[in-house]
Amino acid sequence: DSIPQGIAAIKALGAEHGFAVDSTEDAARFSDAVLARYRVVVFLNTTGDVLDTGEKAAFERYIRFGGGFVGIHSASDTEYKWPWYGRLVGTWFASHPQIQRATVHIANPDHPSMKGLPALWERTDEWYNFRSNPRDAVQVLATLDETTYSGGAMGADHPIVWCQDIDGGRSWYTAMGHTQESYAEPLFRVHLLGGIESAAGFSGNCKSGEGKP
């Protein structure tokens, strides 16, 4: 369970870079009044069904009114029966092999969540395969080189990080971040900070269909 480490890392980023961070597992906070206080909502390793009908409607309104969403790792293993959420994330989780080292190819080095990362980023994580390739609807920021690990199921074009402008708001998703160790990695923290800034609307090109290898 890396959620405590993830919360601590995001709170540390907030303290370092001047933004406030609140954490909760209380779905009742997904109301118009509460969500309006935030520029970004982060789903950190969520799984399963987490919101009821009214909370879902409030979250959809939040995005339509210009809110930002960050999904980390198993955020794509969440709310399979909510089609809008699938669009917000970009796709859904399908499977994963064992935790192992692999190489990530940076497709858009100018995006804030990619700046400062090596063009070939080698790291250890739980590498997701997805039900579909989200490329046509999102801006792919990084892909996974399936020749560098075992268990990949998406072929030569395996998006692993992406963002999009959607329904008046913004979405950024990284499939990385399963392990506790991830949140202590300086480069991964840079990655998360840039994703949060992108979802907040500070910078970052998130036009769809770009970044193809």
mmCIF file of C-alpha atoms in Angstrom:
data_model
loop_
_atom_site.group_PDB
_atom_site.id
_atom_site.type_symbol
_atom_site.label_atom_id
_atom_site.label_comp_id
_atom_site.label_asym_id
_atom_site.label_seq_id
_atom_site.Cartn_x
_atom_site.Cartn_y
_atom_site.Cartn_z
ATOM 1 C CA ASP A 1 0.000 0.000 0.000
ATOM 2 C CA SER A 2 1.734 3.160 -1.216
ATOM 3 C CA ILE A 3 -1.129 5.589 -0.583
ATOM 4 C CA PRO A 4 0.376 7.051 2.631
ATOM 5 C CA GLN A 5 3.688 7.618 0.843
ATOM 6 C CA GLY A 6 1.868 9.228 -2.075
ATOM 7 C CA ILE A 7 -0.083 11.577 0.178
ATOM 8 C CA ALA A 8 3.084 12.553 2.015
ATOM 9 C CA ALA A 9 4.908 13.223 -1.255
ATOM 10 C CA ILE A 10 2.129 15.417 -2.656
ATOM 11 C CA LYS A 11 1.862 17.338 0.614
ATOM 12 C CA ALA A 12 5.627 17.878 0.553
ATOM 13 C CA LEU A 13 5.401 19.158 -3.024
ATOM 14 C CA GLY A 14 2.679 21.552 -1.938
ATOM 15 C CA ALA A 15 4.779 22.847 0.934
ATOM 16 C CA GLU A 16 7.770 23.296 -1.363
ATOM 17 C CA HIS A 17 5.880 24.967 -4.201
ATOM 18 C CA GLY A 18 3.198 26.989 -2.480
ATOM 19 C CA PHE A 19 -0.058 25.086 -2.854
ATOM 20 C CA ALA A 20 -2.318 23.628 -0.176
ATOM 21 C CA VAL A 21 -3.072 19.887 -0.125
ATOM 22 C CA ASP A 22 -5.963 18.162 1.652
ATOM 23 C CA SER A 23 -6.401 14.383 1.692
ATOM 24 C CA THR A 24 -9.589 12.439 2.353
ATOM 25 C CA GLU A 25 -11.304 9.107 1.856
ATOM 26 C CA ASP A 26 -14.699 10.724 2.539
ATOM 27 C CA ALA A 27 -16.651 10.635 -0.714
ATOM 28 C CA ALA A 28 -19.264 12.981 0.767
ATOM 29 C CA ARG A 29 -16.795 15.810 0.150
ATOM 30 C CA PHE A 30 -17.616 15.479 -3.553
ATOM 31 C CA SER A 31 -20.172 18.273 -3.455
ATOM 32 C CA ASP A 32 -20.332 21.465 -5.487
ATOM 33 C CA ALA A 33 -19.428 23.625 -2.491
ATOM 34 C CA VAL A 34 -16.405 21.594 -1.400
ATOM 35 C CA LEU A 35 -15.014 20.862 -4.859
ATOM 36 C CA ALA A 36 -15.184 24.559 -5.757
ATOM 37 C CA ARG A 37 -12.375 25.189 -3.245
ATOM 38 C CA TYR A 38 -9.859 23.191 -5.289
ATOM 39 C CA ARG A 39 -8.066 23.648 -8.599
ATOM 40 C CA VAL A 40 -7.193 19.940 -8.833
ATOM 41 C CA VAL A 41 -8.647 16.679 -7.537
ATOM 42 C CA VAL A 42 -6.201 13.756 -7.311
ATOM 43 C CA PHE A 43 -7.289 10.118 -7.430
ATOM 44 C CA LEU A 44 -4.288 8.426 -5.808
ATOM 45 C CA ASN A 45 -4.392 4.649 -6.309
ATOM 46 C CA THR A 46 -8.166 4.464 -6.058
ATOM 47 C CA THR A 47 -9.866 1.182 -6.939
ATOM 48 C CA GLY A 48 -13.438 0.048 -7.474
ATOM 49 C CA ASP A 49 -16.529 2.216 -7.125
ATOM 50 C CA VAL A 50 -15.841 5.248 -4.948
ATOM 51 C CA LEU A 51 -18.648 7.785 -5.585
ATOM 52 C CA ASP A 52 -22.440 7.602 -5.484
ATOM 53 C CA THR A 53 -24.758 9.103 -8.100
ATOM 54 C CA GLY A 54 -24.904 12.577 -6.571
ATOM 55 C CA GLU A 55 -21.162 12.704 -5.958
ATOM 56 C CA LYS A 56 -20.500 11.664 -9.556
ATOM 57 C CA ALA A 57 -22.743 14.462 -10.824
ATOM 58 C CA ALA A 58 -20.926 17.010 -8.651
ATOM 59 C CA PHE A 59 -17.554 15.832 -9.942
ATOM 60 C CA GLU A 60 -18.712 16.078 -13.564
ATOM 61 C CA ARG A 61 -19.896 19.641 -12.915
ATOM 62 C CA TYR A 62 -16.554 20.460 -11.289
ATOM 63 C CA ILE A 63 -14.682 19.428 -14.443
ATOM 64 C CA ARG A 64 -17.152 21.259 -16.714
ATOM 65 C CA PHE A 65 -16.611 24.427 -14.667
ATOM 66 C CA GLY A 66 -12.857 24.243 -15.339
ATOM 67 C CA GLY A 67 -11.550 21.898 -12.651
ATOM 68 C CA GLY A 68 -8.510 19.677 -12.967
ATOM 69 C CA PHE A 69 -8.072 15.930 -12.445
ATOM 70 C CA VAL A 70 -4.920 13.941 -11.703
ATOM 71 C CA GLY A 71 -5.106 10.154 -11.846
ATOM 72 C CA ILE A 72 -2.243 8.103 -10.429
ATOM 73 C CA HIS A 73 -1.713 4.401 -11.208
ATOM 74 C CA SER A 74 -4.857 2.481 -10.210
ATOM 75 C CA ALA A 75 -7.067 5.508 -10.810
ATOM 76 C CA SER A 76 -7.607 3.632 -14.101
ATOM 77 C CA ASP A 77 -8.814 0.602 -12.066
ATOM 78 C CA THR A 78 -11.759 2.609 -10.769
ATOM 79 C CA GLU A 79 -15.453 3.167 -11.620
ATOM 80 C CA TYR A 80 -15.727 0.762 -14.564
ATOM 81 C CA LYS A 81 -19.487 1.351 -14.826
ATOM 82 C CA TRP A 82 -19.148 5.150 -15.180
ATOM 83 C CA PRO A 83 -18.486 5.922 -18.866
ATOM 84 C CA TRP A 84 -17.712 9.605 -18.241
ATOM 85 C CA TYR A 85 -14.989 8.652 -15.789
ATOM 86 C CA GLY A 86 -13.470 6.334 -18.370
ATOM 87 C CA ARG A 87 -13.256 9.293 -20.746
ATOM 88 C CA LEU A 88 -11.783 11.479 -18.013
ATOM 89 C CA VAL A 89 -8.974 9.014 -17.289
ATOM 90 C CA GLY A 90 -8.593 8.027 -20.946
ATOM 91 C CA THR A 91 -9.016 4.262 -20.658
ATOM 92 C CA TRP A 92 -9.248 1.515 -18.064
ATOM 93 C CA PHE A 93 -6.750 -0.929 -16.596
ATOM 94 C CA ALA A 94 -6.671 -4.457 -18.063
ATOM 95 C CA SER A 95 -3.751 -6.375 -16.515
ATOM 96 C CA HIS A 96 -0.194 -6.163 -15.234
ATOM 97 C CA PRO A 97 2.842 -8.439 -14.910
ATOM 98 C CA GLN A 98 5.019 -8.602 -11.809
ATOM 99 C CA ILE A 99 6.857 -5.506 -10.608
ATOM 100 C CA GLN A 100 10.036 -5.076 -12.644
ATOM 101 C CA ARG A 101 12.380 -2.577 -14.254
ATOM 102 C CA ALA A 102 11.441 -1.104 -17.645
ATOM 103 C CA THR A 103 12.238 1.847 -19.900
ATOM 104 C CA VAL A 104 9.865 4.761 -20.396
ATOM 105 C CA HIS A 105 10.253 6.831 -23.586
ATOM 106 C CA ILE A 106 9.494 10.523 -23.105
ATOM 107 C CA ALA A 107 7.276 11.605 -26.014
ATOM 108 C CA ASN A 108 6.784 15.265 -25.090
ATOM 109 C CA PRO A 109 9.815 16.614 -23.202
ATOM 110 C CA ASP A 110 8.333 20.123 -23.120
ATOM 111 C CA HIS A 111 5.346 19.156 -20.984
ATOM 112 C CA PRO A 112 5.828 20.173 -17.333
ATOM 113 C CA SER A 113 5.434 16.573 -16.145
ATOM 114 C CA MET A 114 8.234 15.466 -18.491
ATOM 115 C CA LYS A 115 10.702 18.336 -18.091
ATOM 116 C CA GLY A 116 13.967 17.285 -16.516
ATOM 117 C CA LEU A 117 13.377 13.583 -17.100
ATOM 118 C CA PRO A 118 15.831 11.501 -19.144
ATOM 119 C CA ALA A 119 14.661 10.736 -22.686
ATOM 120 C CA LEU A 120 14.903 7.057 -21.754
ATOM 121 C CA TRP A 121 13.723 6.820 -18.160
ATOM 122 C CA GLU A 122 14.533 3.486 -16.527
ATOM 123 C CA ARG A 123 12.629 2.698 -13.346
ATOM 124 C CA THR A 124 10.900 -0.072 -11.424
ATOM 125 C CA ASP A 125 7.118 -0.178 -11.134
ATOM 126 C CA GLU A 126 4.002 -2.251 -11.771
ATOM 127 C CA TRP A 127 3.438 -1.733 -15.499
ATOM 128 C CA TYR A 128 -0.180 -1.585 -16.625
ATOM 129 C CA ASN A 129 -1.730 -2.888 -19.805
ATOM 130 C CA PHE A 130 -4.961 -1.115 -20.721
ATOM 131 C CA ARG A 131 -8.287 -2.149 -22.229
ATOM 132 C CA SER A 132 -7.735 0.243 -25.134
ATOM 133 C CA ASN A 133 -5.116 2.638 -26.449
ATOM 134 C CA PRO A 134 -6.198 6.168 -25.451
ATOM 135 C CA ARG A 135 -4.047 7.965 -28.024
ATOM 136 C CA ASP A 136 -6.808 9.263 -30.297
ATOM 137 C CA ALA A 137 -8.429 11.167 -27.422
ATOM 138 C CA VAL A 138 -5.397 12.352 -25.442
ATOM 139 C CA GLN A 139 -1.933 13.868 -25.706
ATOM 140 C CA VAL A 140 0.474 10.992 -25.037
ATOM 141 C CA LEU A 141 3.397 12.231 -22.956
ATOM 142 C CA ALA A 142 5.334 8.987 -22.491
ATOM 143 C CA THR A 143 5.261 5.413 -23.747
ATOM 144 C CA LEU A 144 6.561 2.133 -22.387
ATOM 145 C CA ASP A 145 9.179 0.094 -24.261
ATOM 146 C CA GLU A 146 7.816 -3.444 -24.109
ATOM 147 C CA THR A 147 11.154 -4.852 -25.282
ATOM 148 C CA THR A 148 12.686 -3.853 -21.931
ATOM 149 C CA TYR A 149 10.439 -5.971 -19.683
ATOM 150 C CA SER A 150 8.174 -9.018 -19.790
ATOM 151 C CA GLY A 151 4.391 -8.988 -19.769
ATOM 152 C CA GLY A 152 3.572 -6.051 -22.025
ATOM 153 C CA ALA A 153 0.425 -6.594 -24.093
ATOM 154 C CA MET A 154 -0.035 -3.409 -26.127
ATOM 155 C CA GLY A 155 2.780 -3.626 -28.644
ATOM 156 C CA ALA A 156 4.974 -0.879 -30.021
ATOM 157 C CA ASP A 157 2.597 1.921 -28.988
ATOM 158 C CA HIS A 158 2.063 1.561 -25.233
ATOM 159 C CA PRO A 159 1.068 4.915 -23.687
ATOM 160 C CA ILE A 160 1.894 5.185 -19.990
ATOM 161 C CA VAL A 161 1.398 8.926 -19.269
ATOM 162 C CA TRP A 162 -1.024 11.297 -20.986
ATOM 163 C CA CYS A 163 -3.163 14.388 -20.572
ATOM 164 C CA GLN A 164 -6.203 15.951 -22.196
ATOM 165 C CA ASP A 165 -8.489 18.939 -22.170
ATOM 166 C CA ILE A 166 -11.963 17.543 -21.541
ATOM 167 C CA ASP A 167 -15.432 19.042 -21.059
ATOM 168 C CA GLY A 168 -14.043 22.431 -20.037
ATOM 169 C CA GLY A 169 -11.492 21.018 -17.594
ATOM 170 C CA ARG A 170 -8.162 19.208 -17.679
ATOM 171 C CA SER A 171 -7.016 15.653 -16.968
ATOM 172 C CA TRP A 172 -3.524 14.202 -16.428
ATOM 173 C CA TYR A 173 -2.874 10.509 -15.829
ATOM 174 C CA THR A 174 0.248 8.520 -15.006
ATOM 175 C CA ALA A 175 0.158 4.737 -14.816
ATOM 176 C CA MET A 176 3.253 4.790 -12.635
ATOM 177 C CA GLY A 177 3.258 5.042 -8.851
ATOM 178 C CA HIS A 178 2.429 1.582 -7.510
ATOM 179 C CA THR A 179 5.409 1.153 -5.223
ATOM 180 C CA GLN A 180 6.182 2.939 -1.981
ATOM 181 C CA GLU A 181 9.652 3.650 -3.325
ATOM 182 C CA SER A 182 8.221 5.625 -6.263
ATOM 183 C CA TYR A 183 7.245 8.515 -4.024
ATOM 184 C CA ALA A 184 10.778 8.907 -2.693
ATOM 185 C CA GLU A 185 12.276 9.110 -6.204
ATOM 186 C CA PRO A 186 13.248 12.727 -7.004
ATOM 187 C CA LEU A 187 12.425 12.293 -10.698
ATOM 188 C CA PHE A 188 9.027 10.775 -9.962
ATOM 189 C CA ARG A 189 8.223 13.681 -7.668
ATOM 190 C CA VAL A 190 9.179 16.113 -10.461
ATOM 191 C CA HIS A 191 6.851 14.100 -12.707
ATOM 192 C CA LEU A 192 3.968 14.387 -10.235
ATOM 193 C CA LEU A 193 4.501 18.097 -9.677
ATOM 194 C CA GLY A 194 4.341 18.781 -13.408
ATOM 195 C CA GLY A 195 1.183 16.712 -13.713
ATOM 196 C CA ILE A 196 -0.499 18.640 -10.927
ATOM 197 C CA GLU A 197 0.547 21.943 -12.516
ATOM 198 C CA SER A 198 -0.807 20.778 -15.869
ATOM 199 C CA ALA A 199 -4.158 19.769 -14.383
ATOM 200 C CA ALA A 200 -4.312 23.113 -12.584
ATOM 201 C CA GLY A 201 -4.038 24.833 -15.958
ATOM 202 C CA PHE A 202 -0.680 26.505 -15.440
ATOM 203 C CA SER A 203 1.005 25.073 -18.541
ATOM 204 C CA GLY A 204 1.271 22.074 -20.830
ATOM 205 C CA ASN A 205 0.014 21.150 -24.294
ATOM 206 C CA CYS A 206 -2.715 18.533 -23.972
ATOM 207 C CA LYS A 207 -4.093 18.459 -27.514
ATOM 208 C CA SER A 208 -5.047 14.943 -28.525
ATOM 209 C CA GLY A 209 -3.368 12.694 -31.054
ATOM 210 C CA GLU A 210 0.197 13.965 -30.655
ATOM 211 C CA GLY A 211 3.369 12.307 -29.399
ATOM 212 C CA LYS A 212 3.155 9.126 -31.477
ATOM 213 C CA PRO A 213 6.426 7.172 -31.545
#
